[in-house]
Short mmCIF file of C-alpha atoms in Angstrom, two decimals:
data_model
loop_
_atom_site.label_atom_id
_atom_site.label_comp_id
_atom_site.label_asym_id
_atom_site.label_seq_id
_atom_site.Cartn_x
_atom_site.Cartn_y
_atom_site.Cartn_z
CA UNK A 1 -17.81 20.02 -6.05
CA UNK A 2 -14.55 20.58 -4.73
CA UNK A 3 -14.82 23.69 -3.16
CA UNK A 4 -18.23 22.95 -1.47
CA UNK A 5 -16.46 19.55 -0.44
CA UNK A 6 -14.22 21.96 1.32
CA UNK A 7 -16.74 24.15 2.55
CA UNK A 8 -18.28 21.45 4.47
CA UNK A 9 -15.33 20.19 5.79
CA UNK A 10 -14.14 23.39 7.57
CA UNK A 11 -17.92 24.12 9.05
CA UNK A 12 -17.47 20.94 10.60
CA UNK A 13 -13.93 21.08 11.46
CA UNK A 14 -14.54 24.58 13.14
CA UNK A 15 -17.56 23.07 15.11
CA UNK A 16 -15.27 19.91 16.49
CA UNK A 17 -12.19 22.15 17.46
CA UNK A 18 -15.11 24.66 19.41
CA UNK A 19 -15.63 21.22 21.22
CA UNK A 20 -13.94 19.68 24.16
CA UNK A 21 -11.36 16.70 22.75
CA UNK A 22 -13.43 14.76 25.40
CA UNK A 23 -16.28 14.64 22.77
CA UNK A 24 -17.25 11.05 22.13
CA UNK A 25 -16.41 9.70 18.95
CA UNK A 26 -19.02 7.49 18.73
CA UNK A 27 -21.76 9.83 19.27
CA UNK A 28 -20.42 12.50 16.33
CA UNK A 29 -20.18 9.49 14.48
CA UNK A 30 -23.56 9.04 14.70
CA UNK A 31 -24.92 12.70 15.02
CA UNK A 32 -22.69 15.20 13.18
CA UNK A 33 -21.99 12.74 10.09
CA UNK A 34 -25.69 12.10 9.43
CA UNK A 35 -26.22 15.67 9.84
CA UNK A 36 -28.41 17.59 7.19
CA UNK A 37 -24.85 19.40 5.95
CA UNK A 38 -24.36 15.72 3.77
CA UNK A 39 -28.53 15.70 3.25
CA UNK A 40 -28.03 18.43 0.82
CA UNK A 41 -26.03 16.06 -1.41
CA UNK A 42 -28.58 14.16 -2.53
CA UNK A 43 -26.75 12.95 -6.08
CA UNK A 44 -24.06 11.71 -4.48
CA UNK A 45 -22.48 9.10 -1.76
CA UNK A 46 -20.91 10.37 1.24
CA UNK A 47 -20.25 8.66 4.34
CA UNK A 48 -16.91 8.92 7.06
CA UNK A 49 -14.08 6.82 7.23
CA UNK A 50 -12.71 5.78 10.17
CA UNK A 51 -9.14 4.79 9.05
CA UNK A 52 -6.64 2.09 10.37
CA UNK A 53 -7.79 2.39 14.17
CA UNK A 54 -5.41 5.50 14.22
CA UNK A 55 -8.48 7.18 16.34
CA UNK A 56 -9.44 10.06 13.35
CA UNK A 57 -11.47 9.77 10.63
CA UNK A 58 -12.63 12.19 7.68
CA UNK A 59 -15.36 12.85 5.43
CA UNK A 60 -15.33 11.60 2.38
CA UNK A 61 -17.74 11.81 -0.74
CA UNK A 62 -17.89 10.81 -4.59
CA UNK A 63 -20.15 9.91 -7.55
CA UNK A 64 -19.91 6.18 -8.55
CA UNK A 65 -21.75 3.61 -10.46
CA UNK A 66 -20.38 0.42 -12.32
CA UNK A 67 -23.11 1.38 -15.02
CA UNK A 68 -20.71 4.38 -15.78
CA UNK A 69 -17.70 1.99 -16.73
CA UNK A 70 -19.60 0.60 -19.59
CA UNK A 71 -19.49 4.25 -21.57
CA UNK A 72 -16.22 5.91 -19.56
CA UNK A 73 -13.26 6.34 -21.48
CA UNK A 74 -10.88 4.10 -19.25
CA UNK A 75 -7.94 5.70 -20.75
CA UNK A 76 -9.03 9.14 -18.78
CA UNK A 77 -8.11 9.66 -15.57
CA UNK A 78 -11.22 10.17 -13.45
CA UNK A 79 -11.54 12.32 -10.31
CA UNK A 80 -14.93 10.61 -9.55
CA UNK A 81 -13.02 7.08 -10.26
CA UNK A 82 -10.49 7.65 -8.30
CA UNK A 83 -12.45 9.07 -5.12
CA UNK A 84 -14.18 6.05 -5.14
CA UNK A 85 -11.16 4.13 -5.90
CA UNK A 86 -9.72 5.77 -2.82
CA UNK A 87 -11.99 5.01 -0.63
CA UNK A 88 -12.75 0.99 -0.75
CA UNK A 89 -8.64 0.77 -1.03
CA UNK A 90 -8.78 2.50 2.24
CA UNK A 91 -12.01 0.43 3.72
CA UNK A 92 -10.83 -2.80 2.87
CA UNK A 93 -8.18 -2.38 5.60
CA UNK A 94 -9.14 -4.79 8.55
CA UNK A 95 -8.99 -1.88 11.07
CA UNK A 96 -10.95 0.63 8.50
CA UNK A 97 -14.33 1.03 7.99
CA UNK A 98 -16.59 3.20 5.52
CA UNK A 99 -19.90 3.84 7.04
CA UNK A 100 -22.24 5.36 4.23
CA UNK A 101 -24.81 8.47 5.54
CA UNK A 102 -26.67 9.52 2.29
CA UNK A 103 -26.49 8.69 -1.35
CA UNK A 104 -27.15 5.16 -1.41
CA UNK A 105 -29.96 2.75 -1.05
CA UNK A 106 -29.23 0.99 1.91
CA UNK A 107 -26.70 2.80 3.85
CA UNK A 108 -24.52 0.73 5.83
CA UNK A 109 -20.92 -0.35 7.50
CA UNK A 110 -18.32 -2.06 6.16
CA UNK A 111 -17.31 -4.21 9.16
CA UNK A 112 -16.86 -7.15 7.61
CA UNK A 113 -14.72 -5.92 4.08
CA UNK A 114 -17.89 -7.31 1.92
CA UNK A 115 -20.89 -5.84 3.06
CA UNK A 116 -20.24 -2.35 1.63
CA UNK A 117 -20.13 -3.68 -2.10
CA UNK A 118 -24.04 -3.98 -2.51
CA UNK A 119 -24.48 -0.27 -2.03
CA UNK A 120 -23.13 0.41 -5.39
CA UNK A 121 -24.58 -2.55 -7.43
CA UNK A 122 -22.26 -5.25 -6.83
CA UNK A 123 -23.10 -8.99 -5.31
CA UNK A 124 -21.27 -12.04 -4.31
CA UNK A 125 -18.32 -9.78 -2.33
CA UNK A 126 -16.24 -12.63 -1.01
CA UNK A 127 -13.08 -12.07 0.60
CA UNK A 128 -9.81 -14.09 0.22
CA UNK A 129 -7.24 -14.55 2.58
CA UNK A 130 -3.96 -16.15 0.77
CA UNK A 131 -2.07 -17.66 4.00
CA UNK A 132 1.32 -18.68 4.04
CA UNK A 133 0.46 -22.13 5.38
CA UNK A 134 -1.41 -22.12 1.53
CA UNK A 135 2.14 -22.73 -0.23
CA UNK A 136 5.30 -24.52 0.62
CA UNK A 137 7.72 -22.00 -0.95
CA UNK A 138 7.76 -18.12 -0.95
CA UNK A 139 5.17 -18.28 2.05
CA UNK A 140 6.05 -14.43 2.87
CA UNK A 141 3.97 -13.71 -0.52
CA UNK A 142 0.72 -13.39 0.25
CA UNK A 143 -2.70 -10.88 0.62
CA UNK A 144 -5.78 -10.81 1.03
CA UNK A 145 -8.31 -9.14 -1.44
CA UNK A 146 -12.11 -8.53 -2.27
CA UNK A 147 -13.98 -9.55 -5.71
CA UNK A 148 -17.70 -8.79 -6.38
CA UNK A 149 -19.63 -8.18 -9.49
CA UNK A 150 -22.54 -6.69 -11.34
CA UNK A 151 -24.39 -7.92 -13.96
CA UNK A 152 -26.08 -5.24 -16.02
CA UNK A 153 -27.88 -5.37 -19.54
CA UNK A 154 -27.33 -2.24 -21.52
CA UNK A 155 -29.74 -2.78 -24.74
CA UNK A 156 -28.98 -5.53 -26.36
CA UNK A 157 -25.66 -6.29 -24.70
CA UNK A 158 -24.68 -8.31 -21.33
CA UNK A 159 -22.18 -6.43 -19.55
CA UNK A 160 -20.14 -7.83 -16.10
CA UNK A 161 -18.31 -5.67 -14.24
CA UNK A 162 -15.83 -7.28 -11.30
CA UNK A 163 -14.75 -5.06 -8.81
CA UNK A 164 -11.26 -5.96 -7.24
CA UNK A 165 -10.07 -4.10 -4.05
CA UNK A 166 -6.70 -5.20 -2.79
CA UNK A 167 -5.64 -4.62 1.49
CA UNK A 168 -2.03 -3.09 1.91
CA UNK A 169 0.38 -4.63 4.36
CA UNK A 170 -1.43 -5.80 7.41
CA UNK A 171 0.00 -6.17 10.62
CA UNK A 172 1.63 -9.57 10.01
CA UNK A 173 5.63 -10.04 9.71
CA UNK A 174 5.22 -12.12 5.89
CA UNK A 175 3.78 -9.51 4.33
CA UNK A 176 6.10 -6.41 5.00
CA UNK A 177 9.11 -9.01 4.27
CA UNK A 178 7.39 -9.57 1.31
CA UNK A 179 7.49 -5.72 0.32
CA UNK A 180 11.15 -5.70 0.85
CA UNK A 181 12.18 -9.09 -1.32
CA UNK A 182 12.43 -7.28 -4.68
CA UNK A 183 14.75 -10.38 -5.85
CA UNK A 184 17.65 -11.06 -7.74
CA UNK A 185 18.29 -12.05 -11.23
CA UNK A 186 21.73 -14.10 -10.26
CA UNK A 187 21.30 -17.80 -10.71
CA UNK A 188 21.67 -18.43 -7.06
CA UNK A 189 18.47 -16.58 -6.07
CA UNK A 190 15.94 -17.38 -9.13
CA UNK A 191 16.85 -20.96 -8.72
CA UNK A 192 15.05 -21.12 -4.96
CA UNK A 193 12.15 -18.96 -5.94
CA UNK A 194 10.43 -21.14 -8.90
CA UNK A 195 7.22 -19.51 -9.08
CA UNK A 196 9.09 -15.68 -10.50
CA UNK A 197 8.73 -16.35 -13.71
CA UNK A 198 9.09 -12.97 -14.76
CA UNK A 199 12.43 -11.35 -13.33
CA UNK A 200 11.62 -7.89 -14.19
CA UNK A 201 8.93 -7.71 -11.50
CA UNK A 202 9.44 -7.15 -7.90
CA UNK A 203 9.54 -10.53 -7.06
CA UNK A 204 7.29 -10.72 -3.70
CA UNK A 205 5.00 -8.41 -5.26
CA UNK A 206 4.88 -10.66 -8.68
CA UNK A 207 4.89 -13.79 -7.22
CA UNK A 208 1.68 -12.77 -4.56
CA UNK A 209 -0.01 -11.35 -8.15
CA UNK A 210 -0.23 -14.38 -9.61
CA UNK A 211 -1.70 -16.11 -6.60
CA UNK A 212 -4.38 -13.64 -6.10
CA UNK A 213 -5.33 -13.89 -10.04
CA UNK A 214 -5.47 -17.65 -9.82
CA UNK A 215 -8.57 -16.72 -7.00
CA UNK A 216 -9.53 -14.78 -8.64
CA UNK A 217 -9.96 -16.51 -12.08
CA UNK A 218 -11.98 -18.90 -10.28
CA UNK A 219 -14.16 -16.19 -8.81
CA UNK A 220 -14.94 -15.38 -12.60
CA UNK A 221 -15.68 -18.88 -13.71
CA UNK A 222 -17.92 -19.40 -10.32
CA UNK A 223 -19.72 -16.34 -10.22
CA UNK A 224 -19.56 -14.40 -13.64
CA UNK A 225 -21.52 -15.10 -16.75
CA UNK A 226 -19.49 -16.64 -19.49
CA UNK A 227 -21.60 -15.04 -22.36
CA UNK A 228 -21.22 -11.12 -21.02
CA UNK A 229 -18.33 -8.63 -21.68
CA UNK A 230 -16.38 -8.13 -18.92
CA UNK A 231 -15.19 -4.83 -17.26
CA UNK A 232 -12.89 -5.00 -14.43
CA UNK A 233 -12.33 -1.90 -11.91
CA UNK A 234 -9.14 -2.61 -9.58
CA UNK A 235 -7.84 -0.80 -7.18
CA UNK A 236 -5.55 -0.78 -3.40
CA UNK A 237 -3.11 1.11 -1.37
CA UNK A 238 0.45 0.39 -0.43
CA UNK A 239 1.01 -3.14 -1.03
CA UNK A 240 -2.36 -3.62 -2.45
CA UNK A 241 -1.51 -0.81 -5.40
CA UNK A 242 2.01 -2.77 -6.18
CA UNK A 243 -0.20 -6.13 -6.63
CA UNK A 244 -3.27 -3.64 -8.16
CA UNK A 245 -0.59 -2.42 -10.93
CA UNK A 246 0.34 -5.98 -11.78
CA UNK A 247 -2.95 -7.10 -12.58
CA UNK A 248 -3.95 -3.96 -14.53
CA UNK A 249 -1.34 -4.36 -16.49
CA UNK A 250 -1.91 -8.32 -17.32
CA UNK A 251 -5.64 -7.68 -17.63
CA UNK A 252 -4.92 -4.62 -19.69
CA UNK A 253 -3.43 -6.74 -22.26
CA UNK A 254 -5.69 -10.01 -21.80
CA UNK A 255 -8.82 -10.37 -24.36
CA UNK A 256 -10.91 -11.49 -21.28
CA UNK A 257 -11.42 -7.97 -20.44
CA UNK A 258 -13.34 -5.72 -22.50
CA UNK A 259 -12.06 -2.65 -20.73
CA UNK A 260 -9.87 -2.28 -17.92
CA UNK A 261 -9.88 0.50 -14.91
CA UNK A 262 -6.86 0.75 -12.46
CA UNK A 263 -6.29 3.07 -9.61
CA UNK A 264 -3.53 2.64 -7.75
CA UNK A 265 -2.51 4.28 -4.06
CA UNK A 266 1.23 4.76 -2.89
CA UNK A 267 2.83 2.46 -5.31
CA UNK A 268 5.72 1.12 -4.93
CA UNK A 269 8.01 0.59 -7.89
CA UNK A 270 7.12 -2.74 -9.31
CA UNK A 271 9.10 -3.30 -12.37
CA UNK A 272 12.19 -3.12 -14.26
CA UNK A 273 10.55 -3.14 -18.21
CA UNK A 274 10.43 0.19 -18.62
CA UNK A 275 9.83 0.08 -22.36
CA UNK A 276 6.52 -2.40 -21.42
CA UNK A 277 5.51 -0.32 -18.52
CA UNK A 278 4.87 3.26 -20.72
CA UNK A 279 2.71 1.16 -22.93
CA UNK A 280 -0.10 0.80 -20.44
CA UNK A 281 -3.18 3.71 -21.10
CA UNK A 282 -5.25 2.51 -17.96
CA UNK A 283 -3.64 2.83 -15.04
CA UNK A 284 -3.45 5.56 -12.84
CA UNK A 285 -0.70 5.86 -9.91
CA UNK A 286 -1.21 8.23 -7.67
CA UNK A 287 1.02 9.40 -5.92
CA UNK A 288 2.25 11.85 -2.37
CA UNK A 289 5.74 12.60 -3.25
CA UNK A 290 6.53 13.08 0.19
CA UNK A 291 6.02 9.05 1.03
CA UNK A 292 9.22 6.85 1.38
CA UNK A 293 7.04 4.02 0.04
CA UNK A 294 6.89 5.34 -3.24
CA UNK A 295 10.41 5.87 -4.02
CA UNK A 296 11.13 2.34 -3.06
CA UNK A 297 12.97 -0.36 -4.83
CA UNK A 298 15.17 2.55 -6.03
CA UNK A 299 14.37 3.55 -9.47
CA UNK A 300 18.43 3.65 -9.79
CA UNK A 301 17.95 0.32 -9.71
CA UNK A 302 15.74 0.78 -12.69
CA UNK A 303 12.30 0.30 -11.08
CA UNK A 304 9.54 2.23 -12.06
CA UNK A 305 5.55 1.40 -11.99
CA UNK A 306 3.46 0.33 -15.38
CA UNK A 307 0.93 2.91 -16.53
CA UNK A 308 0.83 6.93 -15.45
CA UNK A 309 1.50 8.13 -12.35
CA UNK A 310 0.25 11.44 -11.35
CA UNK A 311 2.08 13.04 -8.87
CA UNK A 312 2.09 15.91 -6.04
CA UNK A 313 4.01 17.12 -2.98
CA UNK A 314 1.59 17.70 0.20
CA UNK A 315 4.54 19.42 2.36
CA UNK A 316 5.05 21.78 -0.64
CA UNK A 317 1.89 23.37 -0.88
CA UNK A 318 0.06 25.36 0.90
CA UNK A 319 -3.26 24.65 0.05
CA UNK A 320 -2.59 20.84 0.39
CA UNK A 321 -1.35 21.03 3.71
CA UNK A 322 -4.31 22.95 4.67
CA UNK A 323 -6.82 20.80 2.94
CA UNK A 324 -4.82 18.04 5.07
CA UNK A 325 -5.53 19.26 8.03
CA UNK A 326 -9.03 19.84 7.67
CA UNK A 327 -9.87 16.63 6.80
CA UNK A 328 -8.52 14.47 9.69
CA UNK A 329 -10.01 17.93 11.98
CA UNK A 330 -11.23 15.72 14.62
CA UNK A 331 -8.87 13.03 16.60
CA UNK A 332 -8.70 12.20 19.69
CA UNK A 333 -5.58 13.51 22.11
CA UNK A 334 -3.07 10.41 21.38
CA UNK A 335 -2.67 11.29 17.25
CA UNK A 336 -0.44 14.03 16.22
CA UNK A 337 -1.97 16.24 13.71
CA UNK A 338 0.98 16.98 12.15
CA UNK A 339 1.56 16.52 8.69
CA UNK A 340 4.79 14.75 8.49
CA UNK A 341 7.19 14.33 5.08
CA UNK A 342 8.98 11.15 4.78
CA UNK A 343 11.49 14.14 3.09
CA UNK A 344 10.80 11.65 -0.09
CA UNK A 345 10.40 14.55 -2.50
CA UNK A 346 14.45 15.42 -2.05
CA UNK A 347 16.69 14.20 -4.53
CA UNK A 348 18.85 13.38 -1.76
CA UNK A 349 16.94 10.99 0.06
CA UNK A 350 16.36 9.13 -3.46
CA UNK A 351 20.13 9.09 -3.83
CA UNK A 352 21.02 8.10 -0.04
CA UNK A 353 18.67 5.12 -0.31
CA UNK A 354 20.02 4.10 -3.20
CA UNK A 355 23.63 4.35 -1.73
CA UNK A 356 24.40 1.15 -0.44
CA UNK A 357 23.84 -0.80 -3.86
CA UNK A 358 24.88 -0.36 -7.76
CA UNK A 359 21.68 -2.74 -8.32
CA UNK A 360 19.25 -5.29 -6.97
CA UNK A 361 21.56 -7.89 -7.44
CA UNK A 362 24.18 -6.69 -5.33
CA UNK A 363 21.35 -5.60 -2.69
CA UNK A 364 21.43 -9.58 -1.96
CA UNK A 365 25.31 -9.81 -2.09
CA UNK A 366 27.30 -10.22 1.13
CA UNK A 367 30.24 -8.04 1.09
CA UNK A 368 33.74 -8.68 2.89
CA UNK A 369 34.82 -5.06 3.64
CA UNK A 370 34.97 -3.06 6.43
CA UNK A 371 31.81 -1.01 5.32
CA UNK A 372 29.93 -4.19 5.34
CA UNK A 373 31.05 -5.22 8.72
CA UNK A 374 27.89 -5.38 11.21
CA UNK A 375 28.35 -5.20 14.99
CA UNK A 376 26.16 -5.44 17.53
CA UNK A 377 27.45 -4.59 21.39
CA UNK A 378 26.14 -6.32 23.97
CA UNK A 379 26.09 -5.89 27.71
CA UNK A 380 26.32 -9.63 28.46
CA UNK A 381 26.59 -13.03 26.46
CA UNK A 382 23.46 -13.62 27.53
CA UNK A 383 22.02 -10.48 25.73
CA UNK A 384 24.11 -11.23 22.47
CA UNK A 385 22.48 -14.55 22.56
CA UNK A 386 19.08 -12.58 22.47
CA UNK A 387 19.71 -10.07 20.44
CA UNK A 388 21.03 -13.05 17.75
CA UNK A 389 18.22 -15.26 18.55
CA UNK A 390 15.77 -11.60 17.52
CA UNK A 391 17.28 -11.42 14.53
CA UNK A 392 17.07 -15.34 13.10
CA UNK A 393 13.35 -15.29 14.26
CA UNK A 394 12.77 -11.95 12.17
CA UNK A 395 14.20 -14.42 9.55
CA UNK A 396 16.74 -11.83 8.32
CA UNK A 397 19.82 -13.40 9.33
CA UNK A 398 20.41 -15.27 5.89
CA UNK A 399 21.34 -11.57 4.49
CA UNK A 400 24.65 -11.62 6.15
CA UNK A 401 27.10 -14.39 8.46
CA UNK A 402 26.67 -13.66 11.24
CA UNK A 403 27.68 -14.52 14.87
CA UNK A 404 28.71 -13.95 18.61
CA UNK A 405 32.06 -12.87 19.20
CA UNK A 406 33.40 -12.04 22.85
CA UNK A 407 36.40 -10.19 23.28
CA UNK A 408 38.26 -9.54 26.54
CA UNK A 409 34.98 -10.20 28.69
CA UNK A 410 33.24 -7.63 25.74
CA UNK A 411 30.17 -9.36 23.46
CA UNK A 412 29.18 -8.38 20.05
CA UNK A 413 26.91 -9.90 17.57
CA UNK A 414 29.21 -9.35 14.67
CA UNK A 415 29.39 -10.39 10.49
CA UNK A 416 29.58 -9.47 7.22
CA UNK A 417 26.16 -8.34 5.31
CA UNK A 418 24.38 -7.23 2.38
CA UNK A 419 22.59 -4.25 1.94
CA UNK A 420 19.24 -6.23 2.30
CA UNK A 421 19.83 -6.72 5.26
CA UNK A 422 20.13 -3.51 6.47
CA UNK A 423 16.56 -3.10 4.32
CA UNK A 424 14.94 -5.15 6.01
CA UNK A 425 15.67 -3.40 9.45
CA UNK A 426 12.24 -1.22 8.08
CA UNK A 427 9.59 -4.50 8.41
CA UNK A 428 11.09 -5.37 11.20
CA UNK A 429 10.32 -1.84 12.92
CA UNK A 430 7.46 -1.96 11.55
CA UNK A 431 6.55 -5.34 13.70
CA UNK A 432 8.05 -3.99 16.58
CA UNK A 433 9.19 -0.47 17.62
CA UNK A 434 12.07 -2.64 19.90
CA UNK A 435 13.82 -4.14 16.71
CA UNK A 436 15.28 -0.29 16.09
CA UNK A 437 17.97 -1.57 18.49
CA UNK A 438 19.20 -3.54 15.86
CA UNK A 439 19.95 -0.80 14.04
CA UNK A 440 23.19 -0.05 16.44
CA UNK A 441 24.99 -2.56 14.88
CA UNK A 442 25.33 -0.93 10.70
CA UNK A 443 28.33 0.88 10.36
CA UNK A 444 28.41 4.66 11.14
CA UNK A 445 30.41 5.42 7.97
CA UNK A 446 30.41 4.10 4.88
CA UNK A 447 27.84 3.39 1.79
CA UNK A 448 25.31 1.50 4.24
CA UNK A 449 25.32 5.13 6.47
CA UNK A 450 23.30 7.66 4.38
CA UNK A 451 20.18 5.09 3.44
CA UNK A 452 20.76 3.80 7.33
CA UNK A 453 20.00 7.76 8.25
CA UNK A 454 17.06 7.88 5.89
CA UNK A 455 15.07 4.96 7.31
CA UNK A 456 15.91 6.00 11.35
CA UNK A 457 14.72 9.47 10.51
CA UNK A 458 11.38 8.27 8.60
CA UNK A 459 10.68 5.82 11.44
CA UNK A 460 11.85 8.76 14.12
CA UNK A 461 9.63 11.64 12.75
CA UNK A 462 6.19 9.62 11.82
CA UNK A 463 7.07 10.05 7.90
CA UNK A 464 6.43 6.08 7.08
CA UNK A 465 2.98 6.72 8.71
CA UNK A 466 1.99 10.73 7.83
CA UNK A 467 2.96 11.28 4.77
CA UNK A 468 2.14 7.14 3.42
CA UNK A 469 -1.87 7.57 5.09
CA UNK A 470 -4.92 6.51 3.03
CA UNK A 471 -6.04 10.26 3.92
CA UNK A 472 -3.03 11.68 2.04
CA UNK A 473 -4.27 9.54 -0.95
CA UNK A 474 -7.69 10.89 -0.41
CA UNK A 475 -6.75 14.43 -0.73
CA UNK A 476 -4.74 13.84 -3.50
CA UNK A 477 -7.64 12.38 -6.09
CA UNK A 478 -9.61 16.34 -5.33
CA UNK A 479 -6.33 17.28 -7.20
CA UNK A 480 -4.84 15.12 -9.86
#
């Protein structure tokens, strides 16, 4: 299936690049993606995704049921699975949208994050949307997620199976500032943060885990019967795969579960228990080794993700590249089709990031040298004031003492800092393009240079976005 999968994707990729890039989007939409090339696939579901608003989309196609799960091995990593898996991680992205052509019974869009789910056997799809005006402590840990279910009878026995799809980082400042609080174990920091109960974990990503599993718990007591065995499919990208590979692992473990089924998508690391972490058999990480994301909290720091991850370089092959650009063929004028590395897949830029701390304790630990030593120039008080004011609104300031110091008629915005600071110079590009300014101020020598080069060269070169895209994650499953 692979290599017709192919084979349809470059006889329509050579008919869009024969067109003019003034070809409406919405009308091959429409035409070229209902066209009788996907009619001949009449076994399976195939549809386009338009990804993330970034003005491409791609073909996509897989074989899924949740009658399968009762029967799969989910200790065996599927290609099917994780197509699939790929997919709704990608479509439950506010700005992305699946819309199904052939293979299903009612073929439809996914507008709305819900709709989508009854095309494969699934009912009650509800969203949730954890807000930060939800909780009065740790309000940067939240995400929003989609639960449905299926009730099936196979002979005798009542099966359930829940289907959990969890969104990445949206658009929004908490959640990206979330990403980037791993936590640390010193006394000073756990006592604040009541609600990390378990230390090991990445703290934003552990604490937002056990909100979304008290929804969702309540989903299952609301909506699923008591009396059948339950089977639980979870997957998400980014974000949503650090939260996805905390829940596998709990409901891996929990007796509520019959069996278990986890795909993850760009994982971060998650963890520090790296003895408990090998021990889990069903979940799947997959993972471009060219995306930043993945490499991040340094596994120096002795991070790594529960279950397997399965792993392979896009830039360093060929035939990936290739398949790469075929499958994002047609875009409009304003996207770059240039596969971009993050350079994640070099030793070095593992080592640089890691750089600046020993540990993730001393990534929250102010230092008092001169390699710690922010400083900010100014052309004006006036602009030191705003360029101060920028950074206590991105609500980064309490990583380092900071204030405005003039000297001889010259203003900087000047203080000591921890490394986290400097880390969380990456959400706050990612909320605006003008906070790389900021940047100015870290010291151009020093242990906070070489992971202060990696992130301005990621954000320069499109890495954090090419080489991190659902469509990389796509590919990927066709070759796991």
């Amino acid at each position: 299936m692979k290599n017709l999968h192919i084979f349809i994707t470059a006889i329509l990729a050579m008919t869009i690049i024969s067109c003019s890039t003034e070809v409406d989007q919405e009308s091959f939409f429409e035409g070229a993606a209902k066209s009788a090339v996907y009619a001949s696939i009449s076994s399976r579901t195939s549809g386009i995704m338009k990804e993330n608003g970034s003005g491409f989309f791609y073909m996509v196609d897989f074989k899924f049921s949740p009658e399968e799960l009762i029967s799969a091995d989910n200790t065996v990593y599927r290609q099917e699975f994780a197509r699939y898996a790929a997919c709704m991680a990608t479509d439950v992205y506010d700005n992305s949208m699946l819309s199904l052509t052939n293979g299903t019974a009612s073929p439809s869009s996914a507008a709305d994050n819900t709709t989508i789910y009854s095309n494969f056997g699934f009912k009650d799809a509800k969203e949730f949307k954890l807000l930060s005006s939800d909780y009065t402590t740790d309000t940067e840990d939240i995400t929003n997620f989609v639960i449905s279910h299926s009730n099936i009878r196979s002979g005798s026995t009542e099966y359930e199976i829940i289907m959990l799809t969890v969104q990445g980082s949206n658009a929004t400042r908490e959640q990206w500032y979330s990403n980037f609080d791993i936590g640390s174990t010193n006394a000073a920091y756990t006592s604040t943060h009541p609600k990390w109960t378990d230390t090991n974990y990445h703290k934003g990503f552990f604490i937002t885990a056990k909100r979304a599993d008290t929804k969702i718990q309540q989903y299952i007591t609301d909506n699923v019967s008591s009396t059948a065995k339950k089977i639980i499919f979870l997957t998400g990208h980014s974000r949503g795969a650090a939260i996805t590979n905390i829940l596998g692992a709990w409901y891996e473990k929990s007796t509520a579960f019959e069996k278990t089924f986890t795909y993850t998508f760009a994982s971060p690391f998650v963890t520090t228990n790296k003895t408990d972490s090998a021990t889990y058999k069903t979940i799947f990480n997959i993972v471009n080794a060219d995306d930043l994301v993945t490499i991040l909290p340094a596994e120096s720091w002795n991070f790594t993700r529960n279950g397997i991850t399965k792993k392979a370089s896009i830039i360093e092959s060929e035939s990936l590249k290739s398949a790469w650009y075929l499958l994002i063929a047609y875009q409009r004028e304003a996207i770059s089709g240039e596969y971009v590395s993050s350079g994640a897949n070099s030793a070095a830029c593992a080592k640089n990031i890691a750089s600046s701390s020993a540990n993730r304790d001393e990534l929250y630990t102010i230092g008092n040298t001169e390699d710690d030593l922010y400083c900010l120039a100014a052309a004006s008080e006036d602009e030191a004031k705003t360029r101060l004011k920028t950074i206590r609104d991105l609500k980064i300031d309490k990583f380092a003492n900071l204030s405005i110091v003039e000297n001889n008629g010259k203003y900087t915005v000047q203080g000591y800092m921890s490394p986290a600071f400097m880390f969380n110079f990456i959400p706050a590009m990612i909320v605006s393009s003008s906070n790389a300014v900021l940047m100015n101020g870290l010291p151009k020598t020093g242990k906070y240079n070489a992971a202060a080069q990696v992130i301005l060269v990621a954000a320069a070169n499109g890495g954090l976005a090419k080489s991190h895209d659902p469509s990389c994650y796509y590919l990927l499953t066709e070759n796991m």
